[in-house]
Each structure stands twice: as structure tokens, then as C-alpha cells.
Amino acid sequence: MLQLVFLCLLVYYLIVFLASILIDTIPFIGPPAWIVMVYFQMHYGLNMWWVLVGGVLGSTIGRYLLTLYVPWLTAKAVNQKKDDDLAYLGQKLNSKGWRLQMVVFFYTLVPVPTTPLFMALGMSKVNVIKVMPAFLVGKFISDMYMVYTGKIAAENVGEIMNGFITWKVLLATIACILFLCAMLFIDWKTLLIQKKFKLSFKVWK
């Protein structure tokens, strides 16, 4: 009997881990991974810390996988000039070292979707291995707060489960679109080299 209970708990933790990977691999705004953590922790009485470990590790892997295939999608969609422009931006971001890590860390602490951030990092071909530890720590802190404050999180779970179209989701989606438009249509070489702001809409193949 105890072995069966242990096996069931192990399956629940595994589901949290795999679901977090899946959610954070998808390149568009959706319900955050902490929703899954809160749901399983509350409904099945799981240990909060093991839920956090599984969920945050899953999210970290998911975000890393996202940045791996985004450059391929970008190369298929934009012309060579824009692809080179984004690569130049990535070189500049890579040179920032610890400052880029701090940006990722503090961005992750803020209760906004990290999808636009990792889409941008992937599009610009940044070496994301260097920033994943900062994301892991920031994600653990922010998700710990969401899981710990179970009542608040449960209200959000109910809101999202009853319909994905909420004002929060809409605002996050709009912010994501604007962020990606900035990545695509700003001429980053001109901005970074000549210090001049320039928009270019001829970016598609």
C-alpha cells in the first residue's frame, strides 16, 4: 500500500516537471507553469518544496529548449540582413556578461511572462547557458511566492481555468507582441553603432 502511494506521488511530481517543460517551451503567452504547481500541490497534498524543485527545473529546461529552436524559426521567416542584425545584437548582449545575467534575474522576479525575454534571447542567438542559472534562481524565488500564497494563486487558477481570455492574459499578449515587434523592426546595428533610432519593416523573406 505504501509503495502504491509513493508511486502515485512520484507520478504527480513527474507530471509537474513535464508539464512545466511543455508550457515554457511554447513560444506564445499562456498560463504560467506555477499554475500547474499550485494545482497539484493543493489538490494532491504534495510537498511544496519538491513541487517547486520539479516545476522550476522543468521551466528552466523549457526556456532553454525554446531558445534552441527560435533561431531556426527566425532564419526561416526573416531575410539575411535582419538575421545578421539580430546576430549582432546577440554579440553585444553576450559581451555584457554579469549585467545580462542580472537583467534576466530581476526580469524573472517581476510577475510578467518571461516568454518575450527568451524569444528575444533566442532570436539574437545569445549564449543562454550563461543566463540560465540567473533564471533558475529568479524563477525559484518568484514561483515560491506564488505557490506559498496558495489562496491568491488558487483564485488565479480558477480565473484562468474558467476561461483563458482575461485582462491579464490580454495585456501580457499585447506586451509580448510589442516586444517582438521591437526586436524585428528596430535596426539594431544602426542603433548600437551610430546611436540612431531607425525602423525597418523590410525584414521578411
C-alpha atoms as one frame of an Amber mdcrd trajectory, in Angstrom:
protein
   0.000   0.000   0.000   2.769   2.424   0.941   4.597   1.570  -2.256   1.479
   2.416  -4.287   1.097   5.774  -2.525   4.755   6.551  -3.114   4.421   5.639
  -6.792   1.356   7.890  -7.191   3.178  10.805  -5.570   6.176  10.213  -7.812
   3.906  10.310 -10.869   2.364  13.615  -9.718   5.803  15.208  -9.277   6.820
  13.887 -12.698   3.692  15.409 -14.255   4.554  18.789 -12.698   8.075  18.529
 -14.115   6.995  17.508 -17.638   4.098  19.986 -17.769   6.449  22.823 -16.789
   8.812  21.857 -19.603   5.960  21.800 -22.111   4.432  25.115 -21.009   7.733
  27.003 -21.097   8.773  25.538 -24.446   5.747  27.044 -26.213   6.616  30.350
 -27.967   3.475  32.278 -27.043   1.799  33.615 -23.932  -0.229  31.090 -21.970
  -0.882  30.052 -18.381   2.368  30.144 -16.378   3.977  26.957 -15.089   3.242
  27.864 -11.463  -0.444  27.218 -12.229   0.385  23.520 -12.588   2.477  23.570
  -9.416  -0.284  25.176  -7.366  -2.974  22.870  -8.757  -1.127  19.652  -7.935
   0.184  20.933  -4.611  -3.312  21.900  -3.417  -5.339  19.025  -4.849  -2.984
  16.166  -4.035  -1.289  17.482  -0.895   2.188  17.386  -2.417   5.231  18.732
  -0.656   5.614  22.369  -1.687   9.407  22.244  -1.935   9.504  19.146  -4.135
   6.817  20.702  -6.333   8.940  23.825  -6.661  12.087  21.857  -7.471  10.336
  19.829 -10.163   8.427  22.774 -11.597  11.330  25.230 -11.663  13.725  22.685
 -13.173  11.099  21.916 -15.799  10.605  25.613 -16.562  14.354  26.146 -16.877
  14.685  23.259 -19.321  11.641  24.503 -21.229  13.011  28.025 -21.619  16.370
  26.642 -22.745  14.682  24.448 -25.370  12.691  27.482 -26.544  15.879  29.440
 -27.219  17.336  26.497 -29.158  14.653  26.357 -31.853  13.690  30.052 -32.027
  16.807  30.937 -34.132  15.747  28.279 -36.646  12.240  29.753 -36.848  13.672
  33.261 -37.172  16.019  32.249 -40.006  13.051  30.739 -41.857  10.976  33.911
 -41.519  13.340  36.900 -41.845  15.803  37.880 -44.544  19.582  37.571 -44.209
  20.078  41.248 -43.398  17.718  41.088 -40.407  19.171  37.771 -39.280  22.645
  39.371 -39.263  21.217  42.384 -37.421  19.819  40.157 -34.668  23.084  38.210
 -34.509  24.957  41.493 -33.983  22.583  42.350 -31.129  23.298  38.923 -29.643
  27.048  39.545 -29.777  26.583  42.799 -27.897  24.383  41.120 -25.293  26.897
  38.290 -24.845  29.591  40.863 -24.091  27.547  42.222 -21.182  28.394  39.188
 -19.041  27.118  39.521 -15.482  24.965  42.538 -16.389  22.873  40.412 -18.747
  22.543  37.797 -16.002  21.292  40.452 -13.592  18.738  41.669 -16.148  17.427
  38.108 -16.555  17.370  37.592 -12.782  15.394  40.749 -11.986  13.105  40.313
 -15.002  12.234  36.834 -13.731  11.357  38.237 -10.303   8.780  40.595 -11.817
   5.319  38.989 -12.256   5.319  39.227 -16.063   5.683  36.441 -18.665   9.269
  35.501 -19.496   8.297  34.293 -22.990   9.196  37.618 -24.719  12.559  37.719
 -22.959  13.585  34.225 -24.059  12.156  34.730 -27.537  14.416  37.787 -27.807
  17.440  35.910 -26.451  16.798  33.082 -28.891  16.271  35.373 -31.892  19.542
  37.185 -31.172  21.425  33.903 -30.662  22.620  34.797 -27.188  24.547  32.089
 -25.341  21.697  31.349 -22.934  23.672  28.788 -20.938  25.285  31.754 -19.178
  21.947  33.236 -18.064  20.097  30.042 -17.134  21.473  29.965 -13.545  20.149
  33.522 -13.030  16.782  32.459 -14.445  16.732  29.336 -12.251  17.290  31.343
  -9.058  14.847  34.107 -10.004  12.235  31.599 -11.111  12.525  29.651  -7.864
  12.015  32.812  -5.799   9.045  34.092  -7.823   7.342  30.682  -8.051   7.935
  30.050  -4.354   5.915  33.160  -3.607   3.097  32.089  -5.935   2.912  28.551
  -4.559   3.236  29.682  -0.932   0.419  32.188  -1.256  -1.955  29.370  -2.132
  -5.181  31.319  -1.732  -4.170  34.066  -4.154  -2.790  31.528  -6.589  -5.935
  29.415  -6.351  -8.050  32.421  -7.316  -5.875  32.925 -10.385  -6.107  29.234
 -11.214  -9.891  29.416 -11.130  -9.878  32.550 -13.252  -7.700  31.001 -15.903
  -9.390  27.591 -15.823 -12.802  29.207 -16.352 -11.528  30.954 -19.487  -8.105
  31.804 -20.820  -9.246  35.244 -22.007  -8.656  37.535 -19.039  -7.413  41.105
 -18.997  -4.104  39.918 -17.548  -3.590  37.429 -20.359  -4.594  40.026 -22.956
  -2.181  42.627 -21.574   0.613  40.060 -21.431  -0.096  39.021 -25.024  -0.055
  42.647 -26.225   3.218  43.257 -24.366   4.711  40.145 -25.958   3.683  41.288
 -29.457   5.124  44.783 -28.912   8.352  43.338 -27.543   8.810  41.042 -30.535
   7.935  43.858 -32.950  10.715  45.919 -31.387  13.143  43.019 -31.909  12.139
  42.626 -35.547  11.648  46.185 -36.751  14.326  48.171 -34.910  17.581  48.421
 -36.857  19.869  47.306 -34.039  23.158  47.853 -35.869  22.257  51.453 -36.617
  21.118  51.987 -33.026  24.166  50.403 -31.395  26.853  51.647 -33.783  25.590
  55.050 -34.924  23.386  55.724 -31.890  20.470  56.497 -34.211  16.974  55.074
 -33.836  15.762  53.589 -37.111  12.857  51.317 -38.022  12.972  48.889 -40.919
   9.920  46.875 -41.952  11.603  45.035 -44.817  12.630  42.075 -42.703  10.689
  39.157 -44.176  11.903  36.669 -46.746
